[in-house]
Amino acid sequence: MNILELSIMLVFIVIVGIVGFYASKFKPSLTNDITEWSLGGRHFGTFIVWFLIGGDVYTAYTLIAVPGLAYGAGVLALFATSYVIMTYPIVFLTMPRLWNAVKRHGFITAGDYVEKVFDSKFLALIVGIVGILAELPYIGLQIFGMNFMLSVTHVPSNITIIISLLLVMGFTVFNGLRAPALTAFIKDFFVWAMVLFLIIYIPIHYFGSIGHMFSWFNEHYPKKS
């Protein structure tokens, strides 16, 4: 186990924990109802919501699973690009109208919207249960991704994952949506830094340019291109 790697990991855990537990001080509203906890009082703004959604969408799956598939299977990994291209127009067409309805009626969850539209508490319950069950494999994927990254750094993964999960659950329970929203800023900053490093430094440093990098891959791995 490398002491430097362990120290860096502990520093990040402490920073995220401090930010998460002090998140209640960020943009506090005058209400104390469930909206304050679950939606941050509905006054995060576009910029913060953009970071919050980015922190949820672009995770271990995006940064580890898809690149790993691209390395192992080649162009098969382009399915991720195609389904995102198909999904985003649907989101842009439907979500603004859903947002207007949610704001007008004060909905909090998808189940609230379904109950209002279809006048069925049973259907709203089914939507809530399906939402919870559908989230479990996604959480499992994130844990698998964390375990893989920690195994590379030789940091004891089981202990670190347990501490991280307890930390996230703790500051989310106490501070609601504000906690993951603020910690998403930290994650997204380093995600952007890593992406820029990968697409700028590595192709130029090792291959001379992005075009030369793809030419090298076509030459050495023709079956994957």
Coordinates of C-alpha atoms in Angstrom, one line a residue:
M1 CA 0.0 0.0 0.0
N2 CA 1.4 3.4 -1.0
I3 CA 1.3 6.0 1.8
L4 CA 1.0 8.8 -0.7
E5 CA -2.0 7.3 -2.4
L6 CA -3.7 6.6 0.9
S7 CA -3.0 10.1 2.1
I8 CA -4.6 11.6 -1.1
M9 CA -7.6 9.4 -0.7
L10 CA -8.1 10.4 2.9
V11 CA -7.7 14.1 2.1
F12 CA -10.5 13.9 -0.5
I13 CA -12.7 11.9 1.8
V14 CA -12.3 14.6 4.5
I15 CA -12.9 17.5 2.0
V16 CA -16.1 15.8 0.7
G17 CA -17.3 15.1 4.2
I18 CA -16.8 18.7 5.4
V19 CA -18.5 20.1 2.3
G20 CA -21.4 17.6 2.6
F21 CA -22.1 18.2 6.3
Y22 CA -21.9 22.0 5.9
A23 CA -24.1 22.0 2.9
S24 CA -27.1 23.2 5.0
K25 CA -25.5 26.6 5.1
F26 CA -25.6 26.9 1.3
K27 CA -28.6 28.9 0.1
P28 CA -30.9 28.1 3.0
S29 CA -34.5 28.9 2.5
L30 CA -37.1 30.1 5.0
T31 CA -39.2 26.9 4.8
N32 CA -38.6 23.7 6.9
D33 CA -40.9 21.3 4.9
I34 CA -39.9 18.3 2.9
T35 CA -39.3 20.5 -0.2
E36 CA -36.4 22.1 1.7
W37 CA -34.7 18.7 2.2
S38 CA -35.6 16.9 -1.0
L39 CA -35.3 19.8 -3.5
G40 CA -33.1 22.3 -1.8
G41 CA -36.0 24.7 -1.4
R42 CA -36.5 24.8 -5.3
H43 CA -34.0 27.6 -5.7
F44 CA -30.7 26.0 -6.8
G45 CA -30.7 27.7 -10.2
T46 CA -29.7 26.4 -13.6
F47 CA -26.0 26.4 -13.0
I48 CA -26.1 24.3 -9.8
V49 CA -28.7 21.9 -11.3
W50 CA -26.4 21.5 -14.3
F51 CA -23.6 20.3 -12.0
L52 CA -26.0 18.2 -10.0
I53 CA -27.3 16.3 -13.0
G54 CA -23.8 16.0 -14.5
G55 CA -22.6 14.4 -11.3
D56 CA -25.4 11.9 -11.5
V57 CA -25.2 11.1 -15.3
Y58 CA -21.5 11.0 -15.9
T59 CA -20.1 8.6 -13.4
A60 CA -18.0 5.4 -13.2
Y61 CA -20.0 4.0 -16.1
T62 CA -19.0 6.8 -18.4
L63 CA -15.4 7.1 -17.3
I64 CA -14.5 3.4 -16.8
A65 CA -17.1 1.0 -18.2
V66 CA -17.5 2.6 -21.7
P67 CA -13.7 3.3 -22.2
G68 CA -13.0 -0.3 -21.1
L69 CA -15.5 -1.6 -23.6
A70 CA -14.0 0.5 -26.3
Y71 CA -10.5 -0.9 -25.5
G72 CA -11.8 -4.5 -25.4
A73 CA -14.4 -4.5 -28.2
G74 CA -13.6 -1.5 -30.4
V75 CA -16.4 0.3 -32.2
L76 CA -19.0 -1.6 -30.3
A77 CA -18.7 1.0 -27.6
L78 CA -20.1 3.6 -29.9
F79 CA -23.6 2.4 -28.8
A80 CA -23.1 4.7 -25.8
T81 CA -22.8 7.7 -28.2
S82 CA -25.8 6.7 -30.3
Y83 CA -28.2 6.2 -27.4
V84 CA -27.2 9.5 -25.8
I85 CA -27.9 11.2 -29.2
M86 CA -31.3 9.6 -29.3
T87 CA -32.1 10.2 -25.6
Y88 CA -31.2 13.9 -25.2
P89 CA -33.8 15.2 -27.8
I90 CA -36.5 13.2 -26.0
V91 CA -35.4 14.8 -22.7
F92 CA -35.3 18.3 -24.1
L93 CA -38.8 17.9 -25.5
T94 CA -40.5 16.4 -22.4
M95 CA -38.6 17.7 -19.4
P96 CA -39.4 21.4 -19.8
R97 CA -43.2 20.6 -19.8
L98 CA -42.8 18.3 -16.9
W99 CA -40.8 21.0 -15.0
N100 CA -43.6 23.5 -15.6
A101 CA -46.2 21.1 -14.3
V102 CA -44.1 20.2 -11.2
K103 CA -43.6 23.9 -10.4
R104 CA -47.2 24.8 -10.9
H105 CA -48.6 22.0 -8.7
G106 CA -45.7 21.7 -6.2
F107 CA -44.8 18.1 -7.0
I108 CA -41.7 16.6 -5.3
T109 CA -41.4 13.1 -6.9
A110 CA -42.4 11.4 -10.1
G111 CA -45.0 9.5 -8.1
D112 CA -46.7 12.8 -7.2
Y113 CA -47.0 13.7 -10.9
V114 CA -48.4 10.3 -11.8
E115 CA -50.9 10.4 -9.0
K116 CA -52.2 13.8 -10.1
V117 CA -52.4 12.9 -13.8
F118 CA -53.9 9.5 -13.5
D119 CA -55.7 10.0 -10.2
S120 CA -54.3 6.7 -8.8
K121 CA -52.3 6.4 -5.6
F122 CA -51.6 2.7 -6.5
L123 CA -49.9 3.7 -9.7
A124 CA -47.9 6.3 -7.9
L125 CA -46.8 3.7 -5.5
I126 CA -45.7 1.4 -8.3
V127 CA -43.7 4.2 -9.9
G128 CA -41.9 4.9 -6.6
I129 CA -41.1 1.2 -6.0
V130 CA -39.8 0.8 -9.6
G131 CA -37.7 3.9 -9.2
I132 CA -36.1 2.5 -6.1
L133 CA -35.5 -0.9 -7.5
A134 CA -34.1 0.5 -10.8
E135 CA -31.6 2.6 -8.8
L136 CA -30.1 -0.4 -7.0
P137 CA -28.1 -1.8 -10.0
Y138 CA -26.9 1.7 -10.7
I139 CA -25.6 2.0 -7.2
G140 CA -24.0 -1.4 -7.5
L141 CA -22.2 -0.2 -10.7
Q142 CA -20.8 2.8 -8.9
I143 CA -19.5 0.6 -6.1
F144 CA -17.9 -1.7 -8.6
G145 CA -16.3 1.3 -10.3
M146 CA -15.0 2.6 -7.0
N147 CA -13.6 -0.8 -6.1
F148 CA -11.8 -1.0 -9.5
M149 CA -10.3 2.5 -9.1
L150 CA -9.2 1.8 -5.5
S151 CA -7.6 -1.5 -6.5
V152 CA -5.4 0.4 -9.0
T153 CA -4.2 2.7 -6.2
H154 CA -3.6 -0.2 -3.8
V155 CA -5.7 1.4 -1.2
P156 CA -7.8 -1.1 0.9
S157 CA -11.0 -0.9 -1.1
N158 CA -13.5 -2.5 1.2
I159 CA -12.8 -0.2 4.2
T160 CA -12.7 2.9 1.9
I161 CA -16.0 2.0 0.2
I162 CA -17.8 1.4 3.5
I163 CA -16.5 4.7 4.9
S164 CA -17.5 6.6 1.7
L165 CA -21.0 5.1 1.6
L166 CA -21.6 5.9 5.3
L167 CA -20.3 9.4 4.7
V168 CA -22.6 10.0 1.7
M169 CA -25.6 8.6 3.4
G170 CA -24.9 10.6 6.5
F171 CA -24.7 14.0 5.0
T172 CA -27.5 13.3 2.6
V173 CA -29.9 12.3 5.4
F174 CA -29.0 15.4 7.5
N175 CA -28.8 18.0 4.7
G176 CA -30.8 16.6 1.9
L177 CA -30.2 17.5 -1.8
R178 CA -27.8 20.3 -0.9
A179 CA -25.1 17.9 0.1
P180 CA -24.8 15.8 -3.1
A181 CA -25.2 19.1 -5.1
L182 CA -22.2 20.7 -3.5
T183 CA -20.1 17.5 -3.6
A184 CA -21.0 17.2 -7.3
F185 CA -19.0 20.4 -7.8
I186 CA -15.9 18.8 -6.5
K187 CA -16.3 15.6 -8.6
D188 CA -17.2 17.5 -11.8
F189 CA -14.2 19.7 -11.4
F190 CA -11.8 16.8 -11.4
V191 CA -13.8 15.0 -14.1
W192 CA -13.3 18.0 -16.4
A193 CA -9.6 18.2 -15.4
M194 CA -9.1 14.5 -16.2
V195 CA -11.0 14.7 -19.5
L196 CA -9.0 17.7 -20.7
F197 CA -5.8 15.9 -19.7
L198 CA -6.8 12.7 -21.6
I199 CA -7.9 14.4 -24.8
I200 CA -5.2 17.1 -25.0
Y201 CA -2.0 15.9 -23.2
I202 CA -1.9 12.2 -24.0
P203 CA -2.5 12.4 -27.8
I204 CA 0.0 15.3 -28.2
H205 CA 2.6 13.9 -25.8
Y206 CA 2.7 10.3 -27.0
F207 CA 1.5 10.5 -30.6
G208 CA 2.0 14.1 -31.7
S209 CA -1.6 14.8 -32.4
I210 CA -5.1 13.3 -32.1
G211 CA -5.1 12.3 -35.8
H212 CA -1.7 10.4 -35.4
M213 CA -3.1 8.7 -32.3
F214 CA -6.1 7.2 -34.3
S215 CA -3.7 6.3 -37.1
W216 CA -1.5 4.4 -34.7
F217 CA -4.5 2.5 -33.3
N218 CA -5.8 1.7 -36.8
E219 CA -2.3 0.3 -37.6
H220 CA -1.8 -1.7 -34.5
Y221 CA -5.4 -2.7 -33.7
P222 CA -7.2 -2.9 -37.0
K223 CA -9.9 -5.3 -35.7
K224 CA -11.0 -2.8 -33.1
S225 CA -11.2 0.2 -35.4

